[in-house]
């Protein structure tokens, strides 16, 4: 496996935010970048818990790190945060730059099975397997036995679906304005239609449902530790892209969905509630 290479580093909060890159097998050999916030106290002999933050459509590895308002609280709690990119870059797939909801900046945290996309668009494998392996090998002081995941919008879908698909791997999951029922809402339908080669005739196809949090939650047999915040003035909520009620409708204990009065879809909303999400994860990561 290729080693990670440092690109830049900035002092922030009680530690450093460092950008790395490495050639990713999951992304067909393309170089991918990610940021790691590491509290200064972390070391290979004293590793810290890890939180992954998955960003939304049109974003990259810098968006959450720069605008999410997460780092002071993470520093205080002694938690590292890993910020992956949202898609491969420069795959050269026809049309990948034409639509902000598909292709570059819109990897949807799945493994593509459609011929056109499957060589490069495997963000699920990158986030769940390859990036953790590369980070473990680099021995930065991250303890992946204490691992949680969060994200925004498309990244909220990523965080919840990855948590639900891997019982026991994460201590907790949270999301800001997630696309919570993507097999039935426009962004998800567009992404799944293009990325996934669905052979089943059911509607929605089972190949889509394996990435739908509201569906996955129905058969999640473990104790759930999930926190979701959504702003009542979120235009994407109003346009039916998010459907957080479909998570509540499952009626599973341990899933808290909070509607936040007057907030929209932006990073003003995320940065307001980010410290509460960090505290939520800290409670489970340190339990
Ligand atoms: N480009 C889209 C909006 C894309 C968008 O809102 N992306 C969200 C995630 S779904 C985001 O976090 N954008 C980055 C930002 O707000 O800084 C549009 O023009 O409607």
Coordinates of N, CA and C in Angstrom, one line a residue, residues 54-277:
X54 N -17.5 13.7 6.7 CA -17.8 13.6 5.3 C -18.6 14.8 4.8
X55 N -18.0 15.6 3.8 CA -18.6 16.8 3.3 C -19.6 16.5 2.2
X56 N -20.3 17.6 1.9 CA -21.4 17.5 0.9 C -21.1 17.8 -0.5
X57 N -22.1 17.9 -1.3 CA -21.9 18.1 -2.8 C -21.2 19.4 -3.0
X58 N -20.3 19.4 -4.0 CA -19.4 20.5 -4.4 C -18.2 20.8 -3.4
X59 N -18.2 20.1 -2.3 CA -17.1 20.4 -1.3 C -15.9 19.5 -1.6
X60 N -14.9 19.8 -0.7 CA -13.7 18.9 -0.8 C -13.1 18.8 0.7
X61 N -11.9 18.3 0.8 CA -11.4 18.0 2.1 C -11.1 19.2 3.0
X62 N -11.2 20.4 2.4 CA -10.9 21.6 3.1 C -12.2 22.2 3.7
X63 N -13.4 21.9 3.1 CA -14.6 22.7 3.5 C -15.0 22.5 4.9
X64 N -15.0 21.3 5.4 CA -15.4 21.1 6.8 C -14.3 21.6 7.8
X65 N -13.1 21.4 7.4 CA -12.0 21.8 8.2 C -12.0 23.3 8.4
X66 N -12.2 24.0 7.3 CA -12.2 25.5 7.4 C -13.4 26.1 7.9
X67 N -14.6 25.6 7.7 CA -15.8 26.2 8.0 C -16.7 25.5 9.0
X68 N -16.3 24.3 9.4 CA -17.2 23.5 10.2 C -17.3 23.9 11.7
X69 N -16.3 24.6 12.2 CA -16.3 25.0 13.6 C -16.1 23.9 14.5
X70 N -15.4 22.9 14.1 CA -15.3 21.6 14.9 C -14.0 21.5 15.7
X71 N -13.0 22.3 15.3 CA -11.6 22.0 15.8 C -11.4 22.4 17.2
X72 N -11.9 23.5 17.7 CA -11.7 23.9 19.1 C -12.2 22.8 20.1
X73 N -13.5 22.4 19.8 CA -14.1 21.4 20.7 C -13.4 20.0 20.6
X74 N -12.9 19.7 19.3 CA -12.2 18.4 19.2 C -10.9 18.5 19.9
X75 N -10.2 19.7 19.9 CA -9.0 19.8 20.6 C -9.2 19.7 22.1
X76 N -10.3 20.3 22.6 CA -10.6 20.3 24.0 C -10.9 18.8 24.4
X77 N -11.6 18.1 23.6 CA -11.9 16.7 23.9 C -10.8 15.7 23.6
X78 N -9.8 16.2 22.9 CA -8.7 15.2 22.6 C -9.1 14.2 21.5
X79 N -9.8 14.7 20.5 CA -10.3 13.8 19.4 C -9.7 14.3 18.1
X80 N -9.2 13.3 17.3 CA -8.7 13.7 16.0 C -9.9 13.7 15.0
X81 N -9.8 14.5 14.0 CA -10.8 14.5 12.9 C -10.2 14.3 11.6
X82 N -10.7 13.4 10.8 CA -10.2 13.2 9.4 C -11.2 13.7 8.4
X83 N -10.8 14.5 7.5 CA -11.6 15.1 6.5 C -11.2 14.6 5.1
X84 N -11.9 13.5 4.6 CA -11.6 13.1 3.2 C -12.2 14.0 2.2
X85 N -11.8 13.8 0.9 CA -12.4 14.5 -0.2 C -13.8 13.9 -0.5
X86 N -14.6 14.5 -1.4 CA -15.9 14.0 -1.7 C -16.0 13.2 -3.0
X87 N -15.0 13.0 -3.7 CA -15.0 12.3 -5.0 C -13.6 12.1 -5.5
X88 N -13.4 11.2 -6.5 CA -12.1 11.3 -7.2 C -11.9 12.6 -7.9
X89 N -10.7 13.0 -8.2 CA -10.5 14.2 -9.0 C -9.7 13.8 -10.3
X90 N -10.2 14.2 -11.4 CA -9.5 14.0 -12.6 C -9.6 12.6 -13.2
X91 N -10.7 12.0 -12.9 CA -10.9 10.6 -13.5 C -11.1 10.6 -15.0
X92 N -11.6 11.7 -15.5 CA -11.7 11.8 -17.0 C -13.0 11.1 -17.5
X93 N -13.9 10.9 -16.6 CA -15.2 10.2 -17.0 C -16.0 11.3 -17.8
X94 N -16.5 10.9 -18.9 CA -17.3 11.9 -19.7 C -18.5 12.4 -18.9
X95 N -18.6 13.8 -18.8 CA -19.7 14.4 -18.1 C -19.4 14.6 -16.7
X96 N -18.3 14.2 -16.1 CA -18.1 14.3 -14.7 C -18.0 15.7 -14.1
X97 N -17.8 16.7 -15.0 CA -17.7 18.1 -14.6 C -18.9 18.9 -14.9
X98 N -20.0 18.2 -15.5 CA -21.1 18.9 -16.1 C -22.2 19.2 -15.1
X99 N -22.3 18.5 -14.0 CA -23.5 18.6 -13.1 C -22.9 18.5 -11.7
X100 N -23.3 19.5 -10.9 CA -22.7 19.6 -9.5 C -23.3 18.4 -8.6
X101 N -24.3 17.7 -9.1 CA -24.9 16.7 -8.3 C -24.4 15.3 -8.7
X102 N -23.4 15.2 -9.6 CA -22.9 14.0 -10.1 C -21.4 14.1 -10.6
X103 N -20.6 13.1 -10.3 CA -19.2 13.2 -10.8 C -18.3 13.9 -9.8
X104 N -17.5 14.8 -10.3 CA -16.5 15.5 -9.4 C -17.3 16.2 -8.3
X105 N -16.9 16.0 -7.0 CA -17.5 16.6 -5.9 C -18.8 16.0 -5.4
X106 N -19.1 14.8 -6.0 CA -20.4 14.2 -5.8 C -20.3 12.6 -5.8
X107 N -19.3 12.1 -5.1 CA -19.0 10.7 -5.1 C -20.0 9.8 -4.4
X108 N -20.9 10.5 -3.5 CA -21.9 9.8 -2.8 C -21.5 8.6 -1.9
X109 N -20.2 8.5 -1.6 CA -19.7 7.5 -0.6 C -20.2 6.1 -0.9
X110 N -20.2 5.8 -2.2 CA -20.6 4.4 -2.6 C -19.5 3.8 -3.5
X111 N -19.7 2.5 -3.8 CA -18.8 1.9 -4.8 C -19.6 1.8 -6.1
X112 N -19.2 2.5 -7.1 CA -19.9 2.4 -8.4 C -19.8 1.0 -9.0
X113 N -20.9 0.6 -9.6 CA -20.8 -0.7 -10.3 C -21.1 -0.5 -11.8
X114 N -21.6 0.7 -12.2 CA -21.8 1.0 -13.6 C -20.5 1.1 -14.3
X115 N -20.3 0.5 -15.5 CA -19.1 0.5 -16.3 C -18.3 1.8 -16.3
X116 N -19.1 2.8 -16.6 CA -18.5 4.2 -16.8 C -17.8 4.7 -15.6
X117 N -18.3 4.4 -14.4 CA -17.8 5.0 -13.2 C -17.0 4.1 -12.3
X118 N -17.1 2.8 -12.5 CA -16.6 1.8 -11.5 C -15.1 1.8 -11.3
X119 N -14.3 2.2 -12.2 CA -12.9 2.2 -12.0 C -12.4 3.2 -10.9
X120 N -13.1 4.4 -10.9 CA -12.6 5.5 -10.1 C -13.6 5.8 -8.9
X121 N -14.8 5.7 -9.1 CA -15.8 6.2 -8.1 C -16.1 5.2 -7.0
X122 N -15.2 5.0 -6.1 CA -15.4 4.0 -5.0 C -15.0 4.7 -3.7
X123 N -15.7 5.8 -3.4 CA -15.5 6.5 -2.2 C -15.8 5.7 -0.9
X124 N -16.7 4.7 -1.0 CA -17.1 3.9 0.1 C -15.8 3.1 0.6
X125 N -15.2 2.5 -0.4 CA -13.9 1.7 0.0 C -12.8 2.6 0.5
X126 N -12.7 3.8 -0.1 CA -11.7 4.8 0.4 C -11.9 5.1 1.8
X127 N -13.2 5.4 2.2 CA -13.4 5.9 3.5 C -13.4 4.8 4.6
X128 N -14.0 3.6 4.2 CA -14.2 2.6 5.2 C -12.9 1.7 5.3
X129 N -12.2 1.6 4.2 CA -11.0 0.6 4.3 C -9.7 1.3 4.0
X130 N -9.6 1.9 2.8 CA -8.2 2.3 2.4 C -7.6 3.4 3.2
X131 N -8.4 4.5 3.5 CA -7.9 5.6 4.3 C -7.5 5.2 5.7
X132 N -8.4 4.4 6.4 CA -8.0 4.0 7.7 C -6.7 3.1 7.7
X133 N -6.6 2.3 6.7 CA -5.4 1.4 6.6 C -4.1 2.3 6.4
X134 N -4.3 3.3 5.5 CA -3.1 4.2 5.3 C -2.8 5.0 6.5
X135 N -3.8 5.4 7.3 CA -3.5 6.1 8.5 C -2.9 5.3 9.6
X136 N -3.4 4.0 9.7 CA -2.8 3.1 10.7 C -1.3 2.9 10.4
X137 N -1.0 2.7 9.1 CA 0.3 2.4 8.7 C 1.2 3.6 9.0
X138 N 0.7 4.8 8.8 CA 1.5 6.1 9.1 C 1.7 6.3 10.6
X139 N 1.0 5.6 11.4 CA 1.2 5.6 12.9 C 1.2 7.0 13.5
X140 N 0.2 7.8 13.2 CA 0.1 9.2 13.6 C -0.3 9.3 15.0
X141 N -0.9 8.3 15.6 CA -1.5 8.4 16.9 C -3.0 8.4 16.9
X142 N -3.6 7.7 15.9 CA -5.0 7.6 15.8 C -5.5 6.2 16.3
X143 N -6.5 6.1 17.1 CA -6.9 4.8 17.7 C -8.2 4.4 17.0
X144 N -8.1 3.6 16.0 CA -9.3 3.2 15.2 C -10.2 2.2 15.9
X145 N -9.9 1.8 17.1 CA -10.8 1.0 17.9 C -11.8 1.9 18.6
X146 N -11.6 3.2 18.5 CA -12.5 4.3 19.0 C -12.7 5.2 17.8
X147 N -13.7 4.9 17.0 CA -13.9 5.6 15.7 C -15.4 5.9 15.6
X148 N -15.7 7.2 15.2 CA -17.0 7.6 15.0 C -17.1 8.4 13.6
X149 N -18.3 8.7 13.2 CA -18.4 9.3 11.8 C -19.5 10.3 11.8
X150 N -19.3 11.4 11.1 CA -20.3 12.5 10.9 C -20.2 13.0 9.5
X151 N -21.2 13.9 9.1 CA -21.1 14.5 7.8 C -22.3 15.4 7.5
X152 N -22.2 16.0 6.4 CA -23.2 17.0 6.0 C -23.9 16.7 4.7
X153 N -25.2 16.7 4.6 CA -25.9 16.6 3.4 C -25.6 15.3 2.7
X154 N -25.0 15.3 1.5 CA -24.5 14.1 0.9 C -23.6 13.3 1.8
X155 N -22.8 14.1 2.6 CA -21.9 13.5 3.6 C -22.6 13.0 4.8
X156 N -23.8 13.6 5.1 CA -24.6 13.0 6.2 C -25.2 11.7 5.8
X157 N -25.6 11.6 4.5 CA -26.0 10.3 3.9 C -24.8 9.3 4.1
X158 N -23.6 9.8 3.7 CA -22.4 8.9 3.8 C -22.2 8.4 5.2
X159 N -22.2 9.3 6.1 CA -21.9 9.0 7.5 C -22.9 8.0 8.1
X160 N -24.2 8.3 7.9 CA -25.2 7.4 8.4 C -25.2 6.0 7.7
X161 N -25.1 6.0 6.4 CA -25.2 4.7 5.7 C -23.9 3.9 6.0
X162 N -22.8 4.5 6.1 CA -21.5 3.8 6.4 C -21.6 3.2 7.9
X163 N -22.1 4.0 8.8 CA -22.3 3.5 10.2 C -23.3 2.3 10.2
X164 N -24.4 2.4 9.5 CA -25.4 1.4 9.5 C -25.0 0.1 8.8
X165 N -24.1 0.3 7.8 CA -23.7 -0.9 7.0 C -22.6 -1.7 7.7
X166 N -22.0 -1.1 8.8 CA -20.9 -1.7 9.5 C -21.1 -1.8 11.0
X167 N -22.1 -2.6 11.4 CA -22.4 -2.7 12.8 C -21.1 -3.0 13.6
X168 N -20.9 -2.2 14.7 CA -19.8 -2.5 15.6 C -18.5 -1.8 15.2
X169 N -18.4 -1.2 14.0 CA -17.2 -0.6 13.5 C -17.0 0.8 14.2
X170 N -18.2 1.5 14.3 CA -18.2 2.9 14.8 C -18.9 2.9 16.2
X171 N -18.4 3.9 17.0 CA -19.1 4.1 18.3 C -20.3 4.9 18.2
X172 N -20.4 5.8 17.2 CA -21.5 6.7 17.0 C -21.5 7.3 15.6
X173 N -22.7 7.8 15.2 CA -22.8 8.6 14.0 C -23.6 9.8 14.2
X174 N -23.3 10.9 13.4 CA -24.2 12.0 13.5 C -24.2 12.6 12.1
X175 N -25.2 13.5 11.9 CA -25.3 14.1 10.5 C -26.0 15.5 10.7
X176 N -25.5 16.4 9.8 CA -26.2 17.7 9.6 C -26.9 17.6 8.3
X177 N -28.2 17.9 8.3 CA -29.0 18.0 7.1 C -28.7 16.8 6.1
X178 N -28.8 15.6 6.6 CA -28.5 14.5 5.7 C -29.5 14.2 4.6
X179 N -29.1 13.6 3.5 CA -30.0 13.0 2.5 C -30.3 11.7 3.1
X180 N -31.4 11.6 3.8 CA -31.6 10.4 4.7 C -32.4 9.3 4.1
X181 N -32.9 9.5 2.9 CA -33.7 8.5 2.2 C -33.4 8.6 0.7
X182 N -32.1 8.5 0.3 CA -31.7 8.8 -1.0 C -32.3 7.9 -2.1
X183 N -32.8 6.7 -1.8 CA -33.4 5.9 -2.9 C -34.7 6.5 -3.3
X184 N -35.2 7.5 -2.6 CA -36.6 8.1 -3.0 C -36.5 9.6 -3.2
X185 N -35.3 10.2 -3.2 CA -35.2 11.6 -3.3 C -34.3 12.0 -4.5
X186 N -34.4 13.2 -5.1 CA -33.8 13.5 -6.4 C -32.3 13.3 -6.4
X187 N -31.5 13.9 -5.5 CA -30.0 13.7 -5.6 C -29.7 12.2 -5.6
X188 N -30.3 11.4 -4.7 CA -29.9 10.0 -4.6 C -30.4 9.2 -5.8
X189 N -31.6 9.5 -6.3 CA -32.1 8.8 -7.5 C -31.1 9.1 -8.7
X190 N -30.7 10.3 -8.8 CA -29.8 10.7 -9.9 C -28.5 9.9 -9.7
X191 N -27.9 10.0 -8.5 CA -26.6 9.3 -8.3 C -26.7 7.8 -8.5
X192 N -27.7 7.2 -7.9 CA -27.8 5.7 -7.9 C -28.1 5.3 -9.3
X193 N -28.9 6.0 -10.1 CA -29.2 5.6 -11.5 C -28.0 5.6 -12.3
X194 N -27.1 6.6 -12.0 CA -25.9 6.7 -12.8 C -24.8 5.7 -12.3
X195 N -24.5 5.7 -11.0 CA -23.3 5.0 -10.5 C -23.6 3.5 -10.4
X196 N -24.8 3.1 -10.1 CA -25.1 1.7 -9.8 C -25.8 1.0 -10.9
X197 N -25.2 -0.2 -11.2 CA -25.8 -1.0 -12.3 C -26.8 -1.9 -11.6
X198 N -28.1 -1.5 -11.6 CA -29.1 -2.2 -10.8 C -29.7 -3.3 -11.7
X199 N -29.6 -4.5 -11.2 CA -30.2 -5.6 -12.0 C -31.6 -6.0 -11.5
X200 N -31.9 -5.7 -10.3 CA -33.2 -6.1 -9.7 C -34.3 -5.1 -10.2
X201 N -35.5 -5.7 -10.3 CA -36.6 -4.9 -10.9 C -37.5 -4.2 -9.8
X202 N -37.2 -4.5 -8.6 CA -38.0 -3.9 -7.5 C -37.8 -2.4 -7.6
X203 N -38.7 -1.7 -7.0 CA -38.6 -0.2 -7.0 C -38.7 0.3 -5.6
X204 N -37.7 0.9 -5.0 CA -36.4 1.1 -5.6 C -35.6 -0.2 -5.6
X205 N -34.6 -0.3 -6.6 CA -33.9 -1.6 -6.7 C -33.1 -1.9 -5.4
X206 N -32.8 -3.1 -5.1 CA -32.1 -3.5 -3.8 C -30.7 -2.9 -3.9
X207 N -30.1 -2.8 -5.1 CA -28.8 -2.2 -5.2 C -28.7 -0.8 -4.7
X208 N -29.8 -0.1 -4.7 CA -29.9 1.3 -4.2 C -30.1 1.3 -2.7
X209 N -31.0 0.3 -2.2 CA -31.3 0.3 -0.8 C -30.1 0.0 0.1
X210 N -29.1 -0.7 -0.4 CA -27.9 -0.9 0.4 C -27.2 0.3 0.8
X211 N -27.6 1.5 0.2 CA -26.9 2.8 0.5 C -28.0 3.7 1.1
X212 N -29.2 3.3 1.5 CA -30.2 4.2 1.9 C -30.3 4.0 3.5
X213 N -30.0 5.1 4.2 CA -30.0 5.0 5.7 C -31.3 4.7 6.3
X214 N -32.4 5.2 5.7 CA -33.7 4.9 6.3 C -34.1 3.5 6.1
X215 N -33.6 2.9 5.0 CA -33.8 1.4 4.8 C -32.9 0.6 5.7
X216 N -31.6 1.0 5.8 CA -30.7 0.2 6.5 C -31.0 0.2 8.0
X217 N -31.6 1.3 8.5 CA -31.9 1.5 9.9 C -32.9 0.4 10.3
X218 N -33.8 0.0 9.4 CA -34.9 -0.9 9.7 C -34.3 -2.3 10.2
X219 N -33.2 -2.6 9.6 CA -32.6 -3.9 10.0 C -31.3 -3.8 10.8
X220 N -31.1 -2.7 11.4 CA -29.9 -2.5 12.2 C -30.2 -3.0 13.6
X221 N -29.6 -4.1 14.0 CA -30.0 -4.8 15.2 C -29.2 -4.4 16.4
X222 N -28.1 -3.6 16.2 CA -27.3 -3.2 17.4 C -28.0 -2.0 18.1
X223 N -27.5 -1.6 19.2 CA -28.0 -0.4 19.9 C -27.5 0.8 19.0
X224 N -28.4 1.7 18.6 CA -28.0 2.8 17.8 C -27.5 4.0 18.6
X225 N -26.5 4.7 18.1 CA -26.0 6.0 18.7 C -26.0 7.0 17.6
X226 N -27.1 7.6 17.3 CA -27.2 8.5 16.1 C -27.9 9.9 16.5
X227 N -27.2 10.9 16.1 CA -27.7 12.3 16.3 C -27.8 13.0 15.0
X228 N -29.0 13.6 14.7 CA -29.2 14.3 13.4 C -29.8 15.7 13.7
X229 N -29.2 16.7 13.1 CA -29.7 18.0 13.1 C -30.1 18.5 11.7
X230 N -31.3 19.2 11.6 CA -31.7 19.7 10.3 C -32.3 21.1 10.6
X231 N -32.0 22.1 9.8 CA -32.6 23.4 9.9 C -34.0 23.5 9.3
X232 N -34.9 24.2 10.0 CA -36.3 24.3 9.4 C -36.3 25.1 8.2
X233 N -35.3 26.0 8.0 CA -35.3 26.9 6.8 C -34.4 26.4 5.7
X234 N -34.1 25.1 5.8 CA -33.2 24.5 4.8 C -33.9 24.3 3.5
X235 N -33.5 25.0 2.4 CA -34.2 24.9 1.1 C -34.2 23.5 0.6
X236 N -33.1 22.8 0.8 CA -33.1 21.4 0.3 C -34.0 20.5 1.1
X237 N -34.3 20.8 2.3 CA -35.4 20.1 3.1 C -36.7 20.4 2.4
X238 N -36.9 21.7 2.1 CA -38.2 22.1 1.6 C -38.4 21.5 0.2
X239 N -37.3 21.2 -0.5 CA -37.4 20.6 -1.9 C -37.5 19.1 -1.8
X240 N -37.5 18.5 -0.6 CA -37.7 17.1 -0.5 C -36.4 16.3 -0.8
X241 N -35.2 16.9 -0.6 CA -34.0 16.2 -0.8 C -33.5 15.4 0.4
X242 N -34.0 15.8 1.6 CA -33.4 15.3 2.8 C -34.2 14.2 3.5
X243 N -35.5 14.5 3.7 CA -36.5 13.5 4.3 C -36.0 12.9 5.7
X244 N -35.6 13.8 6.6 CA -35.1 13.2 7.9 C -36.2 12.5 8.7
X245 N -37.5 12.8 8.4 CA -38.6 12.1 9.0 C -38.6 10.6 8.7
X246 N -38.1 10.2 7.6 CA -38.1 8.8 7.3 C -37.2 8.0 8.2
X247 N -36.2 8.7 8.8 CA -35.4 8.0 9.9 C -36.2 7.9 11.1
X248 N -36.9 8.9 11.5 CA -37.7 8.9 12.7 C -38.8 7.8 12.6
X249 N -39.4 7.7 11.4 CA -40.5 6.8 11.1 C -40.1 5.4 11.4
X250 N -38.8 5.0 11.4 CA -38.4 3.7 11.7 C -38.7 3.3 13.1
X251 N -38.7 4.4 14.0 CA -39.0 4.2 15.4 C -37.9 3.4 16.2
X252 N -36.7 3.6 15.7 CA -35.6 2.9 16.4 C -35.1 3.7 17.6
X253 N -34.9 3.1 18.7 CA -34.3 3.8 19.9 C -32.9 4.2 19.6
X254 N -32.5 5.3 20.2 CA -31.1 5.7 20.0 C -30.9 6.6 18.8
X255 N -32.0 7.0 18.1 CA -31.9 7.9 17.0 C -32.6 9.2 17.3
X256 N -31.8 10.3 17.5 CA -32.4 11.5 17.8 C -32.3 12.5 16.6
X257 N -33.5 12.9 16.1 CA -33.6 13.9 15.0 C -34.1 15.2 15.5
X258 N -33.3 16.2 15.4 CA -33.7 17.5 16.0 C -33.9 18.5 14.8
X259 N -35.1 19.2 14.8 CA -35.3 20.2 13.8 C -34.9 21.5 14.5
X260 N -34.0 22.3 13.9 CA -33.5 23.5 14.5 C -34.1 24.7 13.8
X261 N -34.8 25.5 14.6 CA -35.7 26.5 14.1 C -34.9 27.7 13.4
X262 N -35.2 27.9 12.2 CA -34.7 29.1 11.5 C -33.4 28.8 10.8
X263 N -32.7 27.7 11.0 CA -31.4 27.5 10.4 C -31.6 26.9 8.9
X264 N -30.6 27.2 8.1 CA -30.6 26.8 6.7 C -29.6 25.6 6.5
X265 N -29.1 25.4 5.3 CA -28.3 24.3 4.9 C -26.8 24.6 5.0
X266 N -26.5 25.8 5.4 CA -25.1 26.3 5.2 C -24.2 25.9 6.4
X267 N -23.0 26.3 6.2 CA -22.0 26.1 7.3 C -22.2 27.0 8.5
X268 N -23.1 28.0 8.4 CA -23.5 28.8 9.6 C -24.2 27.9 10.5
X269 N -25.1 27.0 9.9 CA -25.8 26.0 10.7 C -24.9 25.0 11.3
X270 N -24.0 24.4 10.4 CA -23.1 23.4 10.9 C -22.3 23.9 12.0
X271 N -21.7 25.0 11.9 CA -20.7 25.5 12.9 C -21.4 25.9 14.2
X272 N -22.7 26.1 14.1 CA -23.5 26.4 15.4 C -23.6 25.1 16.2
X273 N -23.9 24.0 15.6 CA -24.1 22.8 16.3 C -23.0 21.8 16.3
X274 N -21.9 22.2 15.6 CA -20.7 21.3 15.6 C -20.2 20.9 17.0
X275 N -20.0 21.9 17.9 CA -19.5 21.5 19.2 C -20.4 20.5 19.9
X276 N -21.7 20.6 19.7 CA -22.6 19.6 20.3 C -22.4 18.2 19.7
X277 N -22.2 18.2 18.4 CA -21.9 16.9 17.8 C -20.6 16.3 18.3

